[in-house]
Amino acid sequence: MTKVYISSTFKDLKDYRDAVIQALRKAGYSVEAMEDYVATGRYPPLTKCLADVEACEYYVGIFAWRYGYIPTEGNPEKKAITELEYRKAQELDKPCFVFLLDSEAPWSPKFIDSAMGDGDQGKRIKEFREELGTDKLASFFKTPDELATLVTTALSRWQRESVSEEKVQAIIQAFNLDDVDKLFLNSSSVALINIALEAAQKRHNAGRLNDEQTKEFNVLRKQVQDLLTLNKKLQLAAQKARQLLKQTIESIQADLEELHSIAILNDM
């Protein structure tokens, strides 16, 4: 099951997080979120959060107008935990999906750092949002339902577009073409050796081979038998390759049909 990491500030975006988590789980994703930690009344250690980011396949970042909690330990640059999670996902080259609250969406002033005068928090979230909007193809949302639809659609589209490449890589790893090439090269010499073998067989039958030539004849006959065995292996390898390709194509088609169905449901 594909695991998704949800990163955002909590109090201001709780309803939005709930909508996204519910939609993703309904679509069959496993979700890693801070809700489990908040229930304990404390933030998880920074190392735990970053380890969770690393353990997930996808990163989803949701940002409004709060910079968020700044861990005191192991954080010399004094960055918010949400920014550190994003940086970690980028460092690990995770697929990152960024969603920003629309600037025209109504929002309580108590959840706007610049309005509350919380030090330089307002400036930092503004700069961070500008960076996210520039570096990533961010989507903008106004309501929880709109955000949930945007997230599930983005993830299903990404999977739909990447599944073919993943299947091709699986074929390459599962089937060693170099070994097959070697079999082809060996089997191509069978015809030439057979011609020589037939000529030697005639001389042998006529009693025109001395002991040394008879020994060479027996070696040659053994080589032909070995190459015929290799030829059979080649035929089996080719048959397995065709079966693998057929199964892979069927698997790709099934995956695409499933992802297409998910996309249709999400768009409804």
Short mmCIF file of C-alpha atoms in Angstrom, two decimals:
data_model
loop_
_atom_site.label_atom_id
_atom_site.label_comp_id
_atom_site.label_asym_id
_atom_site.label_seq_id
_atom_site.Cartn_x
_atom_site.Cartn_y
_atom_site.Cartn_z
CA MET A 1 0.00 0.00 0.00
CA THR A 2 1.42 3.38 -1.03
CA LYS A 3 2.32 5.50 2.01
CA VAL A 4 1.76 9.28 1.97
CA TYR A 5 3.21 11.77 4.43
CA ILE A 6 0.98 14.74 5.30
CA SER A 7 2.87 17.87 6.39
CA SER A 8 1.23 21.08 7.62
CA THR A 9 0.62 23.18 10.67
CA PHE A 10 -2.12 21.66 12.79
CA LYS A 11 -4.59 23.92 14.58
CA ASP A 12 -5.33 26.19 11.64
CA LEU A 13 -5.63 23.36 9.10
CA LYS A 14 -7.22 20.58 11.14
CA ASP A 15 -10.44 20.39 9.09
CA TYR A 16 -8.40 20.42 5.89
CA ARG A 17 -6.11 17.67 7.11
CA ASP A 18 -9.08 15.55 8.16
CA ALA A 19 -10.64 15.88 4.70
CA VAL A 20 -7.40 14.93 2.95
CA ILE A 21 -6.62 12.00 5.24
CA GLN A 22 -10.13 10.61 4.87
CA ALA A 23 -10.06 10.95 1.06
CA LEU A 24 -6.63 9.34 0.74
CA ARG A 25 -7.51 6.39 2.94
CA LYS A 26 -10.75 5.91 1.04
CA ALA A 27 -8.69 5.82 -2.17
CA GLY A 28 -6.50 3.06 -0.74
CA TYR A 29 -3.46 5.01 0.47
CA SER A 30 -1.71 4.56 3.80
CA VAL A 31 -1.36 7.94 5.51
CA GLU A 32 1.34 9.04 7.93
CA ALA A 33 0.11 12.10 9.84
CA MET A 34 0.78 13.95 13.08
CA GLU A 35 -2.72 13.31 14.42
CA ASP A 36 -1.46 10.24 16.27
CA TYR A 37 1.14 12.37 18.05
CA VAL A 38 -1.10 15.32 18.83
CA ALA A 39 -3.38 12.96 20.73
CA THR A 40 -0.58 12.59 23.28
CA GLY A 41 -0.49 16.34 23.84
CA ARG A 42 3.05 16.85 22.56
CA TYR A 43 4.93 17.16 19.30
CA PRO A 44 7.00 14.18 18.17
CA PRO A 45 10.79 14.52 18.10
CA LEU A 46 12.15 16.08 14.92
CA THR A 47 14.12 12.91 14.16
CA LYS A 48 10.87 10.90 14.23
CA CYS A 49 9.15 13.26 11.81
CA LEU A 50 12.04 13.19 9.36
CA ALA A 51 12.25 9.40 9.60
CA ASP A 52 8.54 9.21 8.77
CA VAL A 53 9.10 11.41 5.72
CA GLU A 54 11.84 9.05 4.57
CA ALA A 55 9.61 6.00 5.07
CA CYS A 56 6.85 7.35 2.81
CA GLU A 57 6.66 7.21 -0.98
CA TYR A 58 4.96 10.60 -1.39
CA TYR A 59 5.11 13.93 0.44
CA VAL A 60 2.05 16.21 0.61
CA GLY A 61 2.66 19.71 1.99
CA ILE A 62 -0.29 21.95 2.93
CA PHE A 63 0.42 25.58 3.80
CA ALA A 64 -1.73 28.47 4.97
CA TRP A 65 -0.44 31.57 6.84
CA ARG A 66 1.30 30.11 9.90
CA TYR A 67 5.00 29.24 9.87
CA GLY A 68 4.50 26.71 12.64
CA TYR A 69 6.31 24.97 15.46
CA ILE A 70 10.10 25.39 15.58
CA PRO A 71 11.92 22.48 17.27
CA THR A 72 14.60 23.57 19.72
CA GLU A 73 16.84 20.49 19.48
CA GLY A 74 18.88 19.53 16.43
CA ASN A 75 17.70 22.61 14.57
CA PRO A 76 20.52 25.19 14.42
CA GLU A 77 18.83 27.21 11.65
CA LYS A 78 15.62 27.48 13.73
CA LYS A 79 13.34 26.39 10.91
CA ALA A 80 9.74 25.28 11.39
CA ILE A 81 9.14 21.56 11.45
CA THR A 82 6.98 21.82 8.31
CA GLU A 83 9.82 23.45 6.39
CA LEU A 84 12.28 20.84 7.65
CA GLU A 85 9.95 18.06 6.51
CA TYR A 86 9.72 19.61 3.06
CA ARG A 87 13.50 20.01 2.85
CA LYS A 88 13.94 16.36 3.83
CA ALA A 89 11.53 15.17 1.14
CA GLN A 90 13.40 17.27 -1.43
CA GLU A 91 16.75 15.92 -0.26
CA LEU A 92 15.48 12.35 -0.69
CA ASP A 93 14.03 13.18 -4.12
CA LYS A 94 10.53 12.18 -3.04
CA PRO A 95 7.60 13.14 -5.28
CA CYS A 96 6.39 16.34 -3.57
CA PHE A 97 2.86 17.71 -3.90
CA VAL A 98 2.42 21.25 -2.56
CA PHE A 99 -0.90 22.95 -1.82
CA LEU A 100 -1.24 26.59 -0.76
CA LEU A 101 -4.25 28.30 0.76
CA ASP A 102 -5.63 30.74 -1.80
CA SER A 103 -4.85 34.34 -0.86
CA GLU A 104 -8.53 35.22 -1.40
CA ALA A 105 -9.85 32.51 0.92
CA PRO A 106 -11.38 33.93 4.14
CA TRP A 107 -9.12 33.18 7.11
CA SER A 108 -9.18 33.94 10.81
CA PRO A 109 -6.59 36.59 11.80
CA LYS A 110 -5.55 34.45 14.78
CA PHE A 111 -4.15 31.96 12.27
CA ILE A 112 -2.19 34.57 10.32
CA ASP A 113 1.29 35.11 11.77
CA SER A 114 1.71 38.57 10.26
CA ALA A 115 -1.58 39.71 11.79
CA MET A 116 -0.63 38.40 15.23
CA GLY A 117 2.80 40.02 15.26
CA ASP A 118 4.59 36.78 16.11
CA GLY A 119 8.19 37.93 15.66
CA ASP A 120 9.42 37.26 12.14
CA GLN A 121 7.05 34.32 11.65
CA GLY A 122 4.87 36.29 9.25
CA LYS A 123 7.85 37.16 7.08
CA ARG A 124 9.15 33.61 7.10
CA ILE A 125 5.88 31.97 6.03
CA LYS A 126 5.45 34.60 3.31
CA GLU A 127 8.93 33.89 1.94
CA PHE A 128 8.45 30.14 2.24
CA ARG A 129 5.15 30.28 0.37
CA GLU A 130 6.77 32.35 -2.37
CA GLU A 131 9.53 29.76 -2.69
CA LEU A 132 7.05 26.89 -2.84
CA GLY A 133 4.97 28.66 -5.44
CA THR A 134 8.05 29.24 -7.58
CA ASP A 135 9.97 25.97 -7.19
CA LYS A 136 7.00 23.61 -7.26
CA LEU A 137 3.89 23.57 -9.40
CA ALA A 138 1.70 24.36 -6.40
CA SER A 139 -2.09 24.09 -6.38
CA PHE A 140 -4.31 26.54 -4.54
CA PHE A 141 -7.34 25.65 -2.43
CA LYS A 142 -10.11 27.45 -0.55
CA THR A 143 -12.13 24.69 1.14
CA PRO A 144 -11.40 21.30 2.75
CA ASP A 145 -13.34 19.42 0.07
CA GLU A 146 -11.54 21.24 -2.72
CA LEU A 147 -8.19 20.42 -1.14
CA ALA A 148 -9.08 16.73 -0.73
CA THR A 149 -10.03 16.52 -4.41
CA LEU A 150 -6.84 18.27 -5.51
CA VAL A 151 -4.63 15.96 -3.45
CA THR A 152 -6.21 12.66 -4.53
CA THR A 153 -6.33 13.76 -8.17
CA ALA A 154 -2.67 14.81 -8.14
CA LEU A 155 -1.48 11.53 -6.62
CA SER A 156 -3.58 9.32 -8.90
CA ARG A 157 -2.40 11.24 -11.96
CA TRP A 158 1.23 10.87 -10.88
CA GLN A 159 0.84 7.13 -10.39
CA ARG A 160 -0.96 6.77 -13.70
CA GLU A 161 1.86 8.53 -15.54
CA SER A 162 4.70 6.71 -13.78
CA VAL A 163 3.39 3.13 -13.78
CA SER A 164 4.56 2.33 -17.32
CA GLU A 165 8.15 3.37 -16.59
CA GLU A 166 8.18 1.27 -13.42
CA LYS A 167 6.97 -1.78 -15.31
CA VAL A 168 9.63 -1.37 -17.97
CA GLN A 169 12.32 -1.26 -15.29
CA ALA A 170 10.87 -4.42 -13.77
CA ILE A 171 11.20 -6.19 -17.13
CA ILE A 172 14.84 -5.17 -17.44
CA GLN A 173 15.63 -6.41 -13.94
CA ALA A 174 13.71 -9.67 -14.29
CA PHE A 175 15.09 -10.66 -17.69
CA ASN A 176 18.83 -10.60 -18.38
CA LEU A 177 19.13 -9.88 -22.10
CA ASP A 178 22.91 -10.36 -22.01
CA ASP A 179 22.46 -14.05 -21.20
CA VAL A 180 20.04 -14.47 -24.09
CA ASP A 181 22.50 -12.80 -26.47
CA LYS A 182 25.15 -15.33 -25.46
CA LEU A 183 22.77 -18.17 -26.24
CA PHE A 184 22.06 -16.71 -29.65
CA LEU A 185 25.77 -16.44 -30.42
CA ASN A 186 26.42 -20.03 -29.40
CA SER A 187 23.43 -21.43 -31.27
CA SER A 188 24.42 -19.63 -34.48
CA SER A 189 27.52 -21.85 -34.74
CA VAL A 190 25.51 -25.08 -34.59
CA ALA A 191 24.88 -25.14 -38.35
CA LEU A 192 28.57 -24.72 -39.20
CA ILE A 193 29.66 -27.46 -36.82
CA ASN A 194 26.95 -29.77 -38.15
CA ILE A 195 28.43 -29.42 -41.65
CA ALA A 196 31.87 -30.33 -40.36
CA LEU A 197 30.39 -33.16 -38.33
CA GLU A 198 28.69 -34.67 -41.36
CA ALA A 199 31.97 -34.62 -43.31
CA ALA A 200 33.82 -36.20 -40.40
CA GLN A 201 31.09 -38.80 -39.98
CA LYS A 202 31.53 -39.90 -43.61
CA ARG A 203 35.30 -40.22 -43.19
CA HIS A 204 34.82 -42.10 -39.92
CA ASN A 205 32.37 -44.55 -41.50
CA ALA A 206 34.80 -45.16 -44.35
CA GLY A 207 37.56 -45.92 -41.88
CA ARG A 208 39.62 -43.03 -43.13
CA LEU A 209 40.21 -41.43 -39.71
CA ASN A 210 43.25 -42.24 -37.60
CA ASP A 211 43.10 -42.44 -33.80
CA GLU A 212 43.78 -38.73 -33.35
CA GLN A 213 41.14 -37.77 -35.87
CA THR A 214 38.64 -40.14 -34.27
CA LYS A 215 39.28 -38.46 -30.92
CA GLU A 216 38.68 -35.04 -32.49
CA PHE A 217 35.53 -36.36 -34.11
CA ASN A 218 34.15 -37.48 -30.73
CA VAL A 219 34.98 -34.08 -29.19
CA LEU A 220 33.25 -32.35 -32.08
CA ARG A 221 30.17 -34.52 -31.71
CA LYS A 222 30.02 -33.67 -27.98
CA GLN A 223 30.24 -29.96 -28.80
CA VAL A 224 27.33 -30.26 -31.19
CA GLN A 225 25.25 -32.00 -28.54
CA ASP A 226 26.08 -29.25 -26.05
CA LEU A 227 25.10 -26.57 -28.54
CA LEU A 228 21.83 -28.31 -29.32
CA THR A 229 21.13 -28.33 -25.58
CA LEU A 230 21.92 -24.61 -25.48
CA ASN A 231 19.59 -24.08 -28.39
CA LYS A 232 16.77 -25.71 -26.44
CA LYS A 233 17.55 -23.46 -23.47
CA LEU A 234 17.39 -20.49 -25.80
CA GLN A 235 13.98 -21.52 -27.01
CA LEU A 236 12.78 -21.87 -23.42
CA ALA A 237 14.24 -18.46 -22.53
CA ALA A 238 12.49 -16.88 -25.50
CA GLN A 239 9.23 -18.52 -24.46
CA LYS A 240 9.60 -17.23 -20.89
CA ALA A 241 10.39 -13.77 -22.25
CA ARG A 242 7.20 -13.75 -24.29
CA GLN A 243 5.21 -14.88 -21.26
CA LEU A 244 6.81 -12.20 -19.09
CA LEU A 245 6.07 -9.50 -21.64
CA LYS A 246 2.47 -10.66 -21.96
CA GLN A 247 2.00 -10.70 -18.17
CA THR A 248 3.63 -7.29 -17.83
CA ILE A 249 1.43 -5.74 -20.51
CA GLU A 250 -1.65 -7.22 -18.83
CA SER A 251 -0.45 -5.89 -15.46
CA ILE A 252 0.12 -2.42 -16.90
CA GLN A 253 -3.34 -2.43 -18.44
CA ALA A 254 -4.90 -3.52 -15.14
CA ASP A 255 -3.00 -0.82 -13.21
CA LEU A 256 -3.99 1.87 -15.68
CA GLU A 257 -7.63 0.79 -15.59
CA GLU A 258 -7.62 0.86 -11.79
CA LEU A 259 -5.97 4.28 -11.64
CA HIS A 260 -8.34 5.58 -14.29
CA SER A 261 -11.29 4.37 -12.20
CA ILE A 262 -9.87 6.11 -9.12
CA ALA A 263 -9.40 9.33 -11.09
CA ILE A 264 -13.00 9.16 -12.33
CA LEU A 265 -14.31 8.65 -8.78
CA ASN A 266 -12.21 11.54 -7.50
CA ASP A 267 -13.49 13.82 -10.23
CA MET A 268 -17.15 13.03 -9.47
#
